[in-house]
PDB file of C-alpha atoms in Angstrom:
ATOM      1  CA  UNK A   1     -20.676 -27.049  -0.670  1.00 64.00           C
ATOM      2  CA  UNK A   2     -17.207 -27.622   0.689  1.00 77.00           C
ATOM      3  CA  UNK A   3     -15.005 -24.566   1.293  1.00 84.00           C
ATOM      4  CA  UNK A   4     -11.227 -24.428   0.936  1.00 84.00           C
ATOM      5  CA  UNK A   5      -9.482 -24.915   4.252  1.00 84.00           C
ATOM      6  CA  UNK A   6      -6.054 -24.268   5.725  1.00 81.00           C
ATOM      7  CA  UNK A   7      -3.258 -26.716   4.892  1.00 79.00           C
ATOM      8  CA  UNK A   8      -0.713 -25.984   7.629  1.00 83.00           C
ATOM      9  CA  UNK A   9      -0.419 -25.080  11.280  1.00 88.00           C
ATOM     10  CA  UNK A  10       1.567 -22.189  12.763  1.00 86.00           C
ATOM     11  CA  UNK A  11       4.212 -22.227  15.457  1.00 87.00           C
ATOM     12  CA  UNK A  12       4.786 -19.457  17.957  1.00 85.00           C
ATOM     13  CA  UNK A  13       7.371 -17.188  16.338  1.00 85.00           C
ATOM     14  CA  UNK A  14      10.501 -15.645  17.813  1.00 86.00           C
ATOM     15  CA  UNK A  15      10.425 -12.185  19.396  1.00 86.00           C
ATOM     16  CA  UNK A  16      12.491 -10.632  16.609  1.00 82.00           C
ATOM     17  CA  UNK A  17       9.894  -8.443  14.906  1.00 85.00           C
ATOM     18  CA  UNK A  18       9.068  -4.759  15.230  1.00 86.00           C
ATOM     19  CA  UNK A  19       6.014  -2.759  14.212  1.00 92.00           C
ATOM     20  CA  UNK A  20       5.628   0.410  12.224  1.00 93.00           C
ATOM     21  CA  UNK A  21       5.795   1.782   8.714  1.00 97.00           C
ATOM     22  CA  UNK A  22       8.943   3.018   6.988  1.00 97.00           C
ATOM     23  CA  UNK A  23       7.711   4.311   3.608  1.00 98.00           C
ATOM     24  CA  UNK A  24       4.707   4.386   1.341  1.00 98.00           C
ATOM     25  CA  UNK A  25       4.733   4.662  -2.447  1.00 98.00           C
ATOM     26  CA  UNK A  26       1.773   6.153  -4.311  1.00 98.00           C
ATOM     27  CA  UNK A  27       0.953   4.789  -7.772  1.00 97.00           C
ATOM     28  CA  UNK A  28      -1.607   6.415 -10.055  1.00 97.00           C
ATOM     29  CA  UNK A  29      -4.497   3.970 -10.370  1.00 96.00           C
ATOM     30  CA  UNK A  30      -4.695   4.156 -14.167  1.00 94.00           C
ATOM     31  CA  UNK A  31      -0.962   3.416 -14.611  1.00 95.00           C
ATOM     32  CA  UNK A  32      -1.469  -0.299 -13.861  1.00 93.00           C
ATOM     33  CA  UNK A  33      -3.806  -2.806 -15.459  1.00 92.00           C
ATOM     34  CA  UNK A  34      -4.989  -5.491 -13.035  1.00 89.00           C
ATOM     35  CA  UNK A  35      -4.801  -8.042 -15.873  1.00 88.00           C
ATOM     36  CA  UNK A  36      -0.988  -7.690 -15.894  1.00 91.00           C
ATOM     37  CA  UNK A  37      -0.367  -8.747 -12.289  1.00 93.00           C
ATOM     38  CA  UNK A  38       1.141 -12.182 -11.685  1.00 92.00           C
ATOM     39  CA  UNK A  39       1.224 -13.961  -8.373  1.00 92.00           C
ATOM     40  CA  UNK A  40       3.768 -16.426  -7.061  1.00 87.00           C
ATOM     41  CA  UNK A  41       2.805 -19.891  -8.332  1.00 85.00           C
ATOM     42  CA  UNK A  42       3.056 -21.422  -4.854  1.00 85.00           C
ATOM     43  CA  UNK A  43       1.536 -18.523  -2.920  1.00 81.00           C
ATOM     44  CA  UNK A  44      -1.334 -16.560  -4.430  1.00 79.00           C
ATOM     45  CA  UNK A  45      -1.100 -14.001  -1.616  1.00 92.00           C
ATOM     46  CA  UNK A  46       2.211 -12.632  -2.954  1.00 94.00           C
ATOM     47  CA  UNK A  47       2.668 -10.505  -6.070  1.00 95.00           C
ATOM     48  CA  UNK A  48       5.632 -11.696  -8.151  1.00 94.00           C
ATOM     49  CA  UNK A  49       5.470  -9.110 -10.956  1.00 94.00           C
ATOM     50  CA  UNK A  50       3.152  -6.433 -12.261  1.00 94.00           C
ATOM     51  CA  UNK A  51       3.974  -5.414 -15.802  1.00 93.00           C
ATOM     52  CA  UNK A  52       2.952  -1.831 -16.678  1.00 94.00           C
ATOM     53  CA  UNK A  53       2.528  -0.714 -20.290  1.00 91.00           C
ATOM     54  CA  UNK A  54       5.047   2.105 -19.836  1.00 92.00           C
ATOM     55  CA  UNK A  55       7.688   2.901 -17.248  1.00 94.00           C
ATOM     56  CA  UNK A  56       5.946   3.311 -13.904  1.00 95.00           C
ATOM     57  CA  UNK A  57       6.528   6.193 -11.481  1.00 97.00           C
ATOM     58  CA  UNK A  58       6.063   5.553  -7.767  1.00 97.00           C
ATOM     59  CA  UNK A  59       6.009   8.541  -5.428  1.00 98.00           C
ATOM     60  CA  UNK A  60       7.823   7.775  -2.184  1.00 98.00           C
ATOM     61  CA  UNK A  61       6.786   9.314   1.130  1.00 97.00           C
ATOM     62  CA  UNK A  62       9.011   8.668   4.130  1.00 97.00           C
ATOM     63  CA  UNK A  63       7.172   8.080   7.394  1.00 96.00           C
ATOM     64  CA  UNK A  64       8.045   8.422  11.050  1.00 92.00           C
ATOM     65  CA  UNK A  65       5.853   8.318  14.114  1.00 88.00           C
ATOM     66  CA  UNK A  66       2.116   7.681  14.326  1.00 90.00           C
ATOM     67  CA  UNK A  67       1.432   5.762  11.107  1.00 96.00           C
ATOM     68  CA  UNK A  68      -0.472   2.501  10.805  1.00 97.00           C
ATOM     69  CA  UNK A  69      -1.799  -0.044   8.321  1.00 98.00           C
ATOM     70  CA  UNK A  70      -4.510  -2.497   9.307  1.00 97.00           C
ATOM     71  CA  UNK A  71      -6.861  -4.832   7.496  1.00 97.00           C
ATOM     72  CA  UNK A  72     -10.328  -5.430   8.896  1.00 97.00           C
ATOM     73  CA  UNK A  73     -12.085  -8.683   7.983  1.00 97.00           C
ATOM     74  CA  UNK A  74     -15.757  -7.954   7.268  1.00 97.00           C
ATOM     75  CA  UNK A  75     -17.775 -11.168   7.174  1.00 96.00           C
ATOM     76  CA  UNK A  76     -21.508 -11.871   7.284  1.00 95.00           C
ATOM     77  CA  UNK A  77     -22.887 -15.378   7.822  1.00 93.00           C
ATOM     78  CA  UNK A  78     -26.401 -14.078   7.033  1.00 95.00           C
ATOM     79  CA  UNK A  79     -25.371 -12.651   3.646  1.00 96.00           C
ATOM     80  CA  UNK A  80     -22.692 -15.249   2.889  1.00 93.00           C
ATOM     81  CA  UNK A  81     -20.119 -12.513   2.185  1.00 95.00           C
ATOM     82  CA  UNK A  82     -16.592 -11.704   3.237  1.00 96.00           C
ATOM     83  CA  UNK A  83     -14.398  -8.810   2.150  1.00 97.00           C
ATOM     84  CA  UNK A  84     -11.329  -7.037   3.473  1.00 97.00           C
ATOM     85  CA  UNK A  85     -11.110  -3.353   4.379  1.00 98.00           C
ATOM     86  CA  UNK A  86      -7.584  -1.924   4.341  1.00 97.00           C
ATOM     87  CA  UNK A  87      -7.003   1.170   6.479  1.00 98.00           C
ATOM     88  CA  UNK A  88      -3.861   3.307   6.233  1.00 98.00           C
ATOM     89  CA  UNK A  89      -3.394   6.277   8.577  1.00 98.00           C
ATOM     90  CA  UNK A  90      -0.407   8.548   8.012  1.00 97.00           C
ATOM     91  CA  UNK A  91       0.996  11.784   9.385  1.00 96.00           C
ATOM     92  CA  UNK A  92       3.054  14.044   7.150  1.00 96.00           C
ATOM     93  CA  UNK A  93       4.875  16.539   9.327  1.00 95.00           C
ATOM     94  CA  UNK A  94       5.198  20.234   8.438  1.00 93.00           C
ATOM     95  CA  UNK A  95       3.024  22.109   5.971  1.00 95.00           C
ATOM     96  CA  UNK A  96       4.386  23.320   2.635  1.00 95.00           C
ATOM     97  CA  UNK A  97       2.929  24.279  -0.738  1.00 96.00           C
ATOM     98  CA  UNK A  98       4.018  21.087  -2.559  1.00 95.00           C
ATOM     99  CA  UNK A  99       2.557  18.741   0.069  1.00 95.00           C
ATOM    100  CA  UNK A 100      -0.617  20.853   0.267  1.00 95.00           C
ATOM    101  CA  UNK A 101      -1.136  20.309  -3.478  1.00 97.00           C
ATOM    102  CA  UNK A 102      -0.255  16.594  -3.246  1.00 96.00           C
ATOM    103  CA  UNK A 103      -2.787  16.064  -0.435  1.00 97.00           C
ATOM    104  CA  UNK A 104      -5.469  17.743  -2.532  1.00 97.00           C
ATOM    105  CA  UNK A 105      -4.695  15.602  -5.595  1.00 97.00           C
ATOM    106  CA  UNK A 106      -4.521  12.366  -3.578  1.00 97.00           C
ATOM    107  CA  UNK A 107      -7.945  13.222  -2.125  1.00 96.00           C
ATOM    108  CA  UNK A 108      -9.425  13.499  -5.623  1.00 97.00           C
ATOM    109  CA  UNK A 109      -7.858  10.272  -6.993  1.00 96.00           C
ATOM    110  CA  UNK A 110      -7.841   6.621  -5.882  1.00 97.00           C
ATOM    111  CA  UNK A 111      -4.201   5.567  -5.845  1.00 98.00           C
ATOM    112  CA  UNK A 112      -2.750   2.151  -5.329  1.00 97.00           C
ATOM    113  CA  UNK A 113      -0.363   2.302  -2.381  1.00 98.00           C
ATOM    114  CA  UNK A 114       2.725   0.183  -1.731  1.00 98.00           C
ATOM    115  CA  UNK A 115       3.391  -0.001   2.007  1.00 98.00           C
ATOM    116  CA  UNK A 116       6.870  -0.792   3.368  1.00 98.00           C
ATOM    117  CA  UNK A 117       7.038  -1.885   7.000  1.00 97.00           C
ATOM    118  CA  UNK A 118       9.962  -1.457   9.393  1.00 95.00           C
ATOM    119  CA  UNK A 119      10.825  -5.119   8.777  1.00 95.00           C
ATOM    120  CA  UNK A 120      10.972  -4.522   4.995  1.00 97.00           C
ATOM    121  CA  UNK A 121       7.798  -6.343   4.124  1.00 97.00           C
ATOM    122  CA  UNK A 122       5.955  -4.764   1.212  1.00 98.00           C
ATOM    123  CA  UNK A 123       2.150  -4.828   0.761  1.00 97.00           C
ATOM    124  CA  UNK A 124      -0.063  -3.450  -2.000  1.00 97.00           C
ATOM    125  CA  UNK A 125      -3.172  -1.607  -0.835  1.00 98.00           C
ATOM    126  CA  UNK A 126      -6.004  -1.194  -3.350  1.00 97.00           C
ATOM    127  CA  UNK A 127      -5.117  -3.980  -5.782  1.00 95.00           C
ATOM    128  CA  UNK A 128      -8.389  -4.004  -7.721  1.00 95.00           C
ATOM    129  CA  UNK A 129     -10.325  -0.935  -6.555  1.00 96.00           C
ATOM    130  CA  UNK A 130      -7.606   1.516  -5.540  1.00 97.00           C
ATOM    131  CA  UNK A 131      -7.613   3.402  -2.232  1.00 98.00           C
ATOM    132  CA  UNK A 132      -9.579   6.468  -1.227  1.00 98.00           C
ATOM    133  CA  UNK A 133      -8.832   9.293   1.157  1.00 98.00           C
ATOM    134  CA  UNK A 134     -11.779   9.032   3.568  1.00 98.00           C
ATOM    135  CA  UNK A 135     -10.698  11.678   6.053  1.00 97.00           C
ATOM    136  CA  UNK A 136      -7.873  13.665   7.498  1.00 96.00           C
ATOM    137  CA  UNK A 137      -6.836  17.074   8.751  1.00 95.00           C
ATOM    138  CA  UNK A 138      -4.515  19.909   7.876  1.00 95.00           C
ATOM    139  CA  UNK A 139      -3.318  21.179  11.217  1.00 94.00           C
ATOM    140  CA  UNK A 140      -1.254  24.167  12.293  1.00 93.00           C
ATOM    141  CA  UNK A 141      -1.325  23.090  15.942  1.00 87.00           C
ATOM    142  CA  UNK A 142      -2.307  25.049  19.017  1.00 88.00           C
ATOM    143  CA  UNK A 143       1.011  25.381  20.825  1.00 90.00           C
ATOM    144  CA  UNK A 144       4.713  25.288  19.956  1.00 91.00           C
ATOM    145  CA  UNK A 145       4.947  21.527  20.549  1.00 89.00           C
ATOM    146  CA  UNK A 146       1.702  20.552  18.710  1.00 90.00           C
ATOM    147  CA  UNK A 147       1.590  18.556  15.495  1.00 89.00           C
ATOM    148  CA  UNK A 148       1.924  20.707  12.387  1.00 94.00           C
ATOM    149  CA  UNK A 149       1.136  18.993   9.103  1.00 94.00           C
ATOM    150  CA  UNK A 150      -1.245  16.590   7.416  1.00 96.00           C
ATOM    151  CA  UNK A 151      -3.109  13.572   8.734  1.00 96.00           C
ATOM    152  CA  UNK A 152      -4.589  11.353   6.017  1.00 97.00           C
ATOM    153  CA  UNK A 153      -6.836   8.314   6.328  1.00 98.00           C
ATOM    154  CA  UNK A 154      -7.005   5.935   3.355  1.00 98.00           C
ATOM    155  CA  UNK A 155      -9.348   2.978   2.932  1.00 98.00           C
ATOM    156  CA  UNK A 156      -9.827   0.251   0.370  1.00 98.00           C
ATOM    157  CA  UNK A 157     -12.361  -2.555   0.102  1.00 97.00           C
ATOM    158  CA  UNK A 158     -11.171  -5.670  -1.686  1.00 97.00           C
ATOM    159  CA  UNK A 159     -12.209  -9.281  -2.218  1.00 95.00           C
ATOM    160  CA  UNK A 160      -8.815 -10.396  -0.847  1.00 93.00           C
ATOM    161  CA  UNK A 161      -6.513  -8.903   1.808  1.00 96.00           C
ATOM    162  CA  UNK A 162      -3.715  -6.602   0.620  1.00 96.00           C
ATOM    163  CA  UNK A 163      -1.158  -8.986  -0.884  1.00 96.00           C
ATOM    164  CA  UNK A 164       2.501  -9.218   0.029  1.00 96.00           C
ATOM    165  CA  UNK A 165       4.928  -8.187  -2.698  1.00 96.00           C
ATOM    166  CA  UNK A 166       7.845 -10.455  -3.571  1.00 95.00           C
ATOM    167  CA  UNK A 167      10.565  -7.992  -2.573  1.00 97.00           C
ATOM    168  CA  UNK A 168      12.440  -6.784   0.507  1.00 97.00           C
ATOM    169  CA  UNK A 169      14.257  -3.719  -0.896  1.00 97.00           C
ATOM    170  CA  UNK A 170      13.404  -0.678  -2.990  1.00 96.00           C
ATOM    171  CA  UNK A 171      15.677  -1.995  -5.760  1.00 95.00           C
ATOM    172  CA  UNK A 172      13.671  -5.235  -5.896  1.00 96.00           C
ATOM    173  CA  UNK A 173      10.425  -3.236  -5.811  1.00 97.00           C
ATOM    174  CA  UNK A 174      11.509  -1.301  -8.913  1.00 96.00           C
ATOM    175  CA  UNK A 175      12.269  -4.560 -10.770  1.00 94.00           C
ATOM    176  CA  UNK A 176       8.921  -6.057  -9.725  1.00 95.00           C
ATOM    177  CA  UNK A 177       7.259  -3.315 -11.832  1.00 95.00           C
ATOM    178  CA  UNK A 178       9.475  -3.870 -14.925  1.00 94.00           C
ATOM    179  CA  UNK A 179       7.813  -3.042 -18.261  1.00 92.00           C
ATOM    180  CA  UNK A 180       8.707  -6.489 -19.642  1.00 88.00           C
ATOM    181  CA  UNK A 181       7.876  -9.563 -17.595  1.00 80.00           C
ATOM    182  CA  UNK A 182      11.340 -11.101 -18.130  1.00 78.00           C
ATOM    183  CA  UNK A 183      13.136  -8.104 -16.576  1.00 77.00           C
ATOM    184  CA  UNK A 184      14.652  -6.802 -19.816  1.00 83.00           C
ATOM    185  CA  UNK A 185      12.471  -3.661 -19.899  1.00 85.00           C
ATOM    186  CA  UNK A 186      12.487  -0.478 -17.843  1.00 92.00           C
ATOM    187  CA  UNK A 187      12.316  -0.758 -14.057  1.00 93.00           C
ATOM    188  CA  UNK A 188       9.916   1.528 -12.222  1.00 95.00           C
ATOM    189  CA  UNK A 189      11.107   4.954 -11.131  1.00 95.00           C
ATOM    190  CA  UNK A 190      10.949   5.914  -7.466  1.00 96.00           C
ATOM    191  CA  UNK A 191      10.392   9.653  -7.136  1.00 95.00           C
ATOM    192  CA  UNK A 192      11.523  10.737  -3.672  1.00 93.00           C
ATOM    193  CA  UNK A 193      11.195  14.513  -3.912  1.00 83.00           C
TER     194      UNK A 193
END
């Protein structure tokens, strides 16, 4: 059997990129139906639109510091399998009652997570299966300069790597989740606090 193969090479890029995460947006798993996602016709690794049945709420968490998103490629020649494991590690500084409750509820659910990088690339973690909290800590620190807050570790296992989203701003992200595919419906709501 012949497998699909790459169709282009890649040149060494310029040194104009930076690393890091700017924001994440939590979406309740049951608020989106995977059947309503459409990919760019020329690039099936980029979500063009995802039409929810009702106006979608995305819960924005601003990030700063030690936060990371990586995708591990898990492949077995013996079993003939390949899948992709997304791993998101975040720190939420300072403990408070609202965040304490949110951490608890996120741990019970399996949200889809939109990840915004410092270079304004957007990815969707947990496209088909959602993402799970697989670990973390609630820390009060041991000295005045220690970390105080929440550390959460999310994972997802998917057939494909977390896709890019066809947007570079929050405004475009809201339109991407419009309730009508032609843009005449309600844009998603971003809940920041």
